[in-house]
mmCIF file of N, CA and C in Angstrom:
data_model
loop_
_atom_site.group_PDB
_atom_site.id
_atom_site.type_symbol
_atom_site.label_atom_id
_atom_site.label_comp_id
_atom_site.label_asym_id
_atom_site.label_seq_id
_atom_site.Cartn_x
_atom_site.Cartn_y
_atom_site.Cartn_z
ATOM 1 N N UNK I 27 16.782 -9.277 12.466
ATOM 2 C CA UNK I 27 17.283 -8.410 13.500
ATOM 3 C C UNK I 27 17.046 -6.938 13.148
ATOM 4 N N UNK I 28 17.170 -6.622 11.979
ATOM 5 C CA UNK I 28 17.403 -5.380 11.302
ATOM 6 C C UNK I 28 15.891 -4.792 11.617
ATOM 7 N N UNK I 29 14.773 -5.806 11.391
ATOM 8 C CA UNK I 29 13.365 -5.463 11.195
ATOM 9 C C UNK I 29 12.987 -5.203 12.802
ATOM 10 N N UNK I 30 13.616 -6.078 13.324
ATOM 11 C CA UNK I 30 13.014 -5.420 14.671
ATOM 12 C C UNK I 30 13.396 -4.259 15.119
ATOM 13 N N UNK I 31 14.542 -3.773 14.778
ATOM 14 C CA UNK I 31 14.868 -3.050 15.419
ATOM 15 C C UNK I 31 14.466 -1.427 14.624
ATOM 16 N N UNK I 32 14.101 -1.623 13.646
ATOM 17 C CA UNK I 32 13.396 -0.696 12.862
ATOM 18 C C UNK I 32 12.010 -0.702 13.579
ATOM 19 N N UNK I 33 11.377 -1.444 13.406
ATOM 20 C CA UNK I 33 9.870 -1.608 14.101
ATOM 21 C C UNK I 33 9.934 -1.068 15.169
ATOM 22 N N UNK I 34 10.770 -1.031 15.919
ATOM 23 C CA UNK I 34 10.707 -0.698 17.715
ATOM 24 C C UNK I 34 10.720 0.950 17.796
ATOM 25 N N UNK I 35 11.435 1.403 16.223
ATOM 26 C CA UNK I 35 11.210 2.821 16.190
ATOM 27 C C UNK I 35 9.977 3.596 15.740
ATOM 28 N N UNK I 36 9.215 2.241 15.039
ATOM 29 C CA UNK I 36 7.555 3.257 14.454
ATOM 30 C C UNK I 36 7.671 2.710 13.046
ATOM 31 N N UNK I 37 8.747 1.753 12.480
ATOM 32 C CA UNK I 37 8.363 1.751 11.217
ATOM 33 C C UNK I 37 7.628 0.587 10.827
ATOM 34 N N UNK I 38 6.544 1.100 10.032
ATOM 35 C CA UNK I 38 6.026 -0.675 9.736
ATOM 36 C C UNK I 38 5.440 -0.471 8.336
ATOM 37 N N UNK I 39 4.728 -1.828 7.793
ATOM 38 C CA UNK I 39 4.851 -2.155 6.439
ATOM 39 C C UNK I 39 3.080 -1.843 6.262
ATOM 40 N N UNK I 40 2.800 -0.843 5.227
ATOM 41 C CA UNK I 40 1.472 -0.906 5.062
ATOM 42 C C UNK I 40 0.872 -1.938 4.257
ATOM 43 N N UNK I 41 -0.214 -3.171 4.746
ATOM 44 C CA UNK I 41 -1.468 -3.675 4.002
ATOM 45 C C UNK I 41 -2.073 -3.103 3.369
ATOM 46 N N UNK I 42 -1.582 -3.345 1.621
ATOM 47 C CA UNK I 42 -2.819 -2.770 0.742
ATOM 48 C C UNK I 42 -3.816 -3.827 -0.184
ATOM 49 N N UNK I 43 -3.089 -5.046 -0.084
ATOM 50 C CA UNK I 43 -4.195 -5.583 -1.434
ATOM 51 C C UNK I 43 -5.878 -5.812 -0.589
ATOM 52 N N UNK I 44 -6.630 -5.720 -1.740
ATOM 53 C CA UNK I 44 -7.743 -5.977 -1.026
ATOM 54 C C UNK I 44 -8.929 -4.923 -0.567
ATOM 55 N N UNK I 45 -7.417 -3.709 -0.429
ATOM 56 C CA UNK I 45 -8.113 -2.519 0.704
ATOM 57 C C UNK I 45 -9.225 -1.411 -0.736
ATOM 58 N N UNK I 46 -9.663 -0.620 -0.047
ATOM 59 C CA UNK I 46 -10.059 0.328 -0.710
ATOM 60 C C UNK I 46 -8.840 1.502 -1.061
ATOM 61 N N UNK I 47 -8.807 2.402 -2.293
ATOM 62 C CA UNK I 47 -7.651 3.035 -3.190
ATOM 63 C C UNK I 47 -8.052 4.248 -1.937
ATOM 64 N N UNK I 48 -6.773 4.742 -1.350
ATOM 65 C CA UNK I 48 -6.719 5.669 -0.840
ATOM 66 C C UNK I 48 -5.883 6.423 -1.189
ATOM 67 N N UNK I 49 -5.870 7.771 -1.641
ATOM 68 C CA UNK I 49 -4.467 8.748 -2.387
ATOM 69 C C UNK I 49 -4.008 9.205 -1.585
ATOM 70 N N UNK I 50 -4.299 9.349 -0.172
ATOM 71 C CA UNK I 50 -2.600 9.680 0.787
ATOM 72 C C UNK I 50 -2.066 8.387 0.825
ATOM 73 N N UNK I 51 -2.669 7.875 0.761
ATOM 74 C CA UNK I 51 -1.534 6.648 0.956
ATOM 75 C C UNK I 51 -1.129 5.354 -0.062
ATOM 76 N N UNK I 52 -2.093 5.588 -1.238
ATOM 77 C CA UNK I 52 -1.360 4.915 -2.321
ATOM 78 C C UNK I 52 -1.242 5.718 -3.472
ATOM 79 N N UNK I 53 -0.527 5.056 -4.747
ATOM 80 C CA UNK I 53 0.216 5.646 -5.935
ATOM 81 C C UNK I 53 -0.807 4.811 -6.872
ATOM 82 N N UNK I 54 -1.689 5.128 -7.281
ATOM 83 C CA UNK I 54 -2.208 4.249 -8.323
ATOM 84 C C UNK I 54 -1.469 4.297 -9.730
ATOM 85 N N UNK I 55 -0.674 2.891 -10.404
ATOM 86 C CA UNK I 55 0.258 2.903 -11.112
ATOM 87 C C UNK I 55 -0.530 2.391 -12.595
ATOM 88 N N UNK I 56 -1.822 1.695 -12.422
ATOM 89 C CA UNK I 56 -2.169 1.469 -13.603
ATOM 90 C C UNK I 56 -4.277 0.949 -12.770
ATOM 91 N N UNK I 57 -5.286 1.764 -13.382
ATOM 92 C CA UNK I 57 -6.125 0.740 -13.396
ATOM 93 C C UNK I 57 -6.333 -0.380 -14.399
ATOM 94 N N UNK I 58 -7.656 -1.388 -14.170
ATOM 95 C CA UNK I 58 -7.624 -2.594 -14.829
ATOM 96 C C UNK I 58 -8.770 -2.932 -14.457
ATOM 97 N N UNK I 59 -9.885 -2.991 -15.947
ATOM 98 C CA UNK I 59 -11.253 -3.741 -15.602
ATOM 99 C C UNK I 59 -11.048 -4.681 -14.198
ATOM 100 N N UNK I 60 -12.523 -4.083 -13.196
ATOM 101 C CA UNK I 60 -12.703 -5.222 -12.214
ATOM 102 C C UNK I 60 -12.898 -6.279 -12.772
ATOM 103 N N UNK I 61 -12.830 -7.344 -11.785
ATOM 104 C CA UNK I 61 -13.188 -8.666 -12.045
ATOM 105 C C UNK I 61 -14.804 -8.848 -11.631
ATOM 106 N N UNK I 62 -15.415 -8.014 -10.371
ATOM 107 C CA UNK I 62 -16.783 -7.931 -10.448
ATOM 108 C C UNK I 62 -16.659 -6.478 -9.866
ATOM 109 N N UNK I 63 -18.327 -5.864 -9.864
ATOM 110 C CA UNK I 63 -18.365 -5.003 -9.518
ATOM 111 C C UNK I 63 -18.310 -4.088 -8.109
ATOM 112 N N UNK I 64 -18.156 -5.216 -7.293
ATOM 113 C CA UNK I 64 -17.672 -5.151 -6.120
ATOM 114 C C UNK I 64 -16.167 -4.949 -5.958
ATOM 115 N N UNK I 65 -15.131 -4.841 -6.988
ATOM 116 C CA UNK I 65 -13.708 -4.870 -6.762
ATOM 117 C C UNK I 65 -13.508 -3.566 -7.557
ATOM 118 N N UNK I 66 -14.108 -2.603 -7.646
ATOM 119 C CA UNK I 66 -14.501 -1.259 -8.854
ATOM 120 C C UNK I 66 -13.681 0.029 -7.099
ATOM 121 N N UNK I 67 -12.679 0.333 -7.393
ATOM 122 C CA UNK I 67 -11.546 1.213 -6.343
ATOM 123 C C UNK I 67 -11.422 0.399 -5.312
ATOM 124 N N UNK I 68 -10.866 -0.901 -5.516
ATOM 125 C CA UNK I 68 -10.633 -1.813 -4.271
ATOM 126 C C UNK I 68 -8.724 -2.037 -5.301
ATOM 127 N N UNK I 69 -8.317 -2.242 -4.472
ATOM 128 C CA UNK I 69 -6.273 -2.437 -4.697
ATOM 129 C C UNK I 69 -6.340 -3.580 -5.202
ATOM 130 N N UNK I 70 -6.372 -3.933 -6.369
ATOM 131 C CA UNK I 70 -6.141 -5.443 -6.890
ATOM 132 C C UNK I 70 -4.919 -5.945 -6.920
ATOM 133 N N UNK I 71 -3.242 -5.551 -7.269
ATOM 134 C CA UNK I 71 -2.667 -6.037 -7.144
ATOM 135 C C UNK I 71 -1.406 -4.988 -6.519
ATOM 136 N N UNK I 72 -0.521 -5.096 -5.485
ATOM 137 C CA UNK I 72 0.466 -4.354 -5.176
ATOM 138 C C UNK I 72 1.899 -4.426 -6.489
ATOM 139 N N UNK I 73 2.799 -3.566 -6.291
ATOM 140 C CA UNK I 73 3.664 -3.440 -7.208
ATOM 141 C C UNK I 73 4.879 -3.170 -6.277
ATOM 142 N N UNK I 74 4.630 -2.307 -5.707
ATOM 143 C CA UNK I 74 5.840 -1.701 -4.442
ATOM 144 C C UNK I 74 5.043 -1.549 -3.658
ATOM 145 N N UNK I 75 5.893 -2.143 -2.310
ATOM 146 C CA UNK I 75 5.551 -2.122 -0.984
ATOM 147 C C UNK I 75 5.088 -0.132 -0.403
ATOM 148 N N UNK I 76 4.378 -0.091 0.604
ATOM 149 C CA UNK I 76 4.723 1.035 1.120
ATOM 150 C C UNK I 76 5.244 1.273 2.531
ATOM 151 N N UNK I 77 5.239 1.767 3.183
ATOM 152 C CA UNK I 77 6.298 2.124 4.064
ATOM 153 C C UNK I 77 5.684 3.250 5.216
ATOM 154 N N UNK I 78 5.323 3.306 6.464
ATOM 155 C CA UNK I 78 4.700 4.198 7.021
ATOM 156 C C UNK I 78 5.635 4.067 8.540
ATOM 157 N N UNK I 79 6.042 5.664 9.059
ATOM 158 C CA UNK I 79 7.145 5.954 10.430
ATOM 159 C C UNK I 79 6.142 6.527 11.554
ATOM 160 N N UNK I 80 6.021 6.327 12.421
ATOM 161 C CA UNK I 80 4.761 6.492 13.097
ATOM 162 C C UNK I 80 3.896 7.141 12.897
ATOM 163 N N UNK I 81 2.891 6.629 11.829
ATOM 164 C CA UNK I 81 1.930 7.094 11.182
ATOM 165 C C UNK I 81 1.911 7.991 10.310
ATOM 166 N N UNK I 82 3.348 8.599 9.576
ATOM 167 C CA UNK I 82 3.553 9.444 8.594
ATOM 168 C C UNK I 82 3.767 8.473 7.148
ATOM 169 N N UNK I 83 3.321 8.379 6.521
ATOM 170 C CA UNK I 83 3.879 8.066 5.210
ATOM 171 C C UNK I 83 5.245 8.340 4.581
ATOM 172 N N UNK I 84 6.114 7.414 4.827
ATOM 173 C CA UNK I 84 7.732 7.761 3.939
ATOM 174 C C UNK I 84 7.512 7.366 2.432
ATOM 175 N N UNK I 85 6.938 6.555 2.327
ATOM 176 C CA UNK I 85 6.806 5.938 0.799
ATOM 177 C C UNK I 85 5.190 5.170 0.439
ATOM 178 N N UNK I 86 4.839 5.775 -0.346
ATOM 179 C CA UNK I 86 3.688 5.091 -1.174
ATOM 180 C C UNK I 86 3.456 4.521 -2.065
ATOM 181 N N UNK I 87 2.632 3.076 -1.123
ATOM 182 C CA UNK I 87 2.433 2.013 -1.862
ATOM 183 C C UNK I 87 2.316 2.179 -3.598
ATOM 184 N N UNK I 88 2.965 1.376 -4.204
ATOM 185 C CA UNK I 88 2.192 1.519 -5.883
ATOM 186 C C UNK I 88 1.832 -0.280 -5.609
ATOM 187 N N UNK I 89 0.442 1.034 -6.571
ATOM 188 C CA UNK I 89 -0.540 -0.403 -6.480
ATOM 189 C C UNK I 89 -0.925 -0.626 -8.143
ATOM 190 N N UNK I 90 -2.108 -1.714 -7.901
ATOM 191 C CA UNK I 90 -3.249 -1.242 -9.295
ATOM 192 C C UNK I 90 -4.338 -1.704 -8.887
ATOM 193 N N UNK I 91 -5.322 -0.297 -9.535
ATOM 194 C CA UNK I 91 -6.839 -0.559 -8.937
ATOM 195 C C UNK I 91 -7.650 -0.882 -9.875
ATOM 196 N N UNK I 92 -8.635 -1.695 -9.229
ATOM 197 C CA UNK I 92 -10.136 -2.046 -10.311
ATOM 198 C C UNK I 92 -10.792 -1.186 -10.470
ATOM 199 N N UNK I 93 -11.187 -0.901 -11.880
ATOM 200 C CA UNK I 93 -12.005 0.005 -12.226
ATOM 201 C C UNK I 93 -13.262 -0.341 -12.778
#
């Protein structure tokens, strides 16, 4: 109930694993040899969620990226 009614105001949950490392909008908390070289500034694993109010950033994601 709580989530909808947050959502209905603009807040929603940012998708990071996977993505490419972006510094407005993530916290890089630790890199970590890629696994190939295709995963070299791609978000390998999230740590803390992030948090975005219609399209402003309240909180940034901590992640960790492949290097």
């Amino acid at each position: 109930s709580m989530k909808k009614q947050l959502s209905k105001i603009g807040l929603e949950v940012m998708e990071t694993k996977g993505k490419a490392f972006d510094s407005a909008l993530h916290e890089a908390i630790t890199p970590i040899p890629a696994p190939s070289e295709d995963q070299q500034g791609i978000i390998i694993d999230e740590i803390e969620k992030g948090y975005k109010l219609k399209d402003k950033v309240i909180r940034f994601a901590k992640v960790v990226v492949g290097e």
